[in-house]
XYZ file of C-alpha atoms in Angstrom:
107
model
C 117.887 83.236 80.680
C 119.938 86.428 80.835
C 121.973 87.187 83.957
C 120.083 90.455 84.537
C 116.360 91.165 84.302
C 113.789 93.887 84.470
C 110.566 92.607 85.993
C 107.280 94.440 85.482
C 104.100 94.435 87.507
C 101.159 96.809 87.883
C 98.783 97.691 90.694
C 95.857 100.025 91.223
C 97.241 102.624 93.665
C 100.546 104.432 94.142
C 100.656 103.260 97.767
C 100.422 99.601 96.741
C 103.091 100.158 94.086
C 105.444 101.666 96.663
C 104.771 98.838 99.120
C 105.600 96.227 96.459
C 108.766 98.110 95.525
C 109.909 98.759 99.092
C 109.332 95.145 100.145
C 111.413 93.820 97.253
C 114.255 96.259 97.922
C 114.278 95.582 101.656
C 114.467 91.826 100.961
C 117.262 92.380 98.390
C 115.134 90.773 95.679
C 115.800 93.766 93.414
C 118.413 96.511 93.369
C 115.896 99.205 92.541
C 112.306 99.662 91.501
C 110.835 102.484 89.493
C 107.184 103.436 89.776
C 105.582 105.090 86.767
C 102.672 107.487 86.844
C 99.327 105.928 86.098
C 98.961 104.180 82.799
C 95.653 103.235 81.260
C 95.299 99.471 80.997
C 92.676 97.931 78.725
C 92.195 94.190 79.171
C 89.662 91.383 79.146
C 88.828 89.965 82.573
C 86.203 87.305 83.190
C 84.607 87.926 79.799
C 84.372 91.710 80.071
C 86.623 94.368 78.568
C 87.871 96.583 81.396
C 89.731 99.895 81.515
C 91.667 100.877 84.617
C 94.348 103.282 85.825
C 97.363 101.358 87.089
C 100.848 102.157 88.383
C 103.706 100.223 86.808
C 106.562 98.962 88.941
C 109.759 98.055 87.101
C 112.292 96.095 89.154
C 115.978 95.610 88.255
C 117.298 92.266 89.462
C 119.402 89.239 88.635
C 118.153 85.993 87.150
C 119.281 84.284 90.354
C 116.748 86.332 92.379
C 113.841 86.097 89.915
C 111.954 83.185 91.502
C 112.005 84.837 94.922
C 111.000 88.207 93.451
C 108.075 86.626 91.621
C 107.005 84.864 94.834
C 107.210 88.188 96.717
C 105.077 89.965 94.112
C 102.474 87.176 94.107
C 102.318 87.027 97.906
C 102.201 90.798 98.483
C 99.874 91.605 95.570
C 96.116 91.820 95.997
C 95.251 91.002 92.368
C 93.971 87.494 91.713
C 96.316 87.226 88.716
C 99.036 89.867 89.021
C 101.085 90.769 85.983
C 104.646 89.497 86.423
C 106.744 89.760 83.264
C 110.519 89.377 83.146
C 112.529 90.879 80.320
C 116.223 90.185 79.804
C 118.747 92.973 80.026
C 120.964 92.100 77.082
C 123.541 94.786 77.755
C 124.228 97.571 80.222
C 126.957 99.554 81.857
C 129.382 97.334 83.729
C 129.260 99.526 86.850
C 125.456 99.545 86.988
C 125.138 95.797 86.488
C 127.776 95.189 89.172
C 125.686 97.381 91.491
C 122.575 95.296 90.711
C 124.501 92.168 91.725
C 125.846 93.731 94.917
C 122.411 94.999 95.973
C 120.701 91.645 95.410
C 123.341 89.522 97.116
C 122.550 88.418 100.641
C 125.359 88.376 103.171
């Protein structure tokens, strides 16, 4: 796994998106989280094709904090099966990545 990750989730209101983001930042599970305007999600759920407006939350974190971030998202999320997808950051500015480490380090 890469040393740095972006982790994506979605939720159905901007307030829930901000609560997920704020909780992760306060707990130092991510250095920052960006909330995107509603996207239209089309998916199959329990045998039916659904369409819904959702807000995406994109967290920047380290691989070392991933398990705790995923646990936070699962615990704080109200979806039965929340989307939690981690994507490696293969390269980035040295200063920014150092900031991600400093903001996700406890103590």
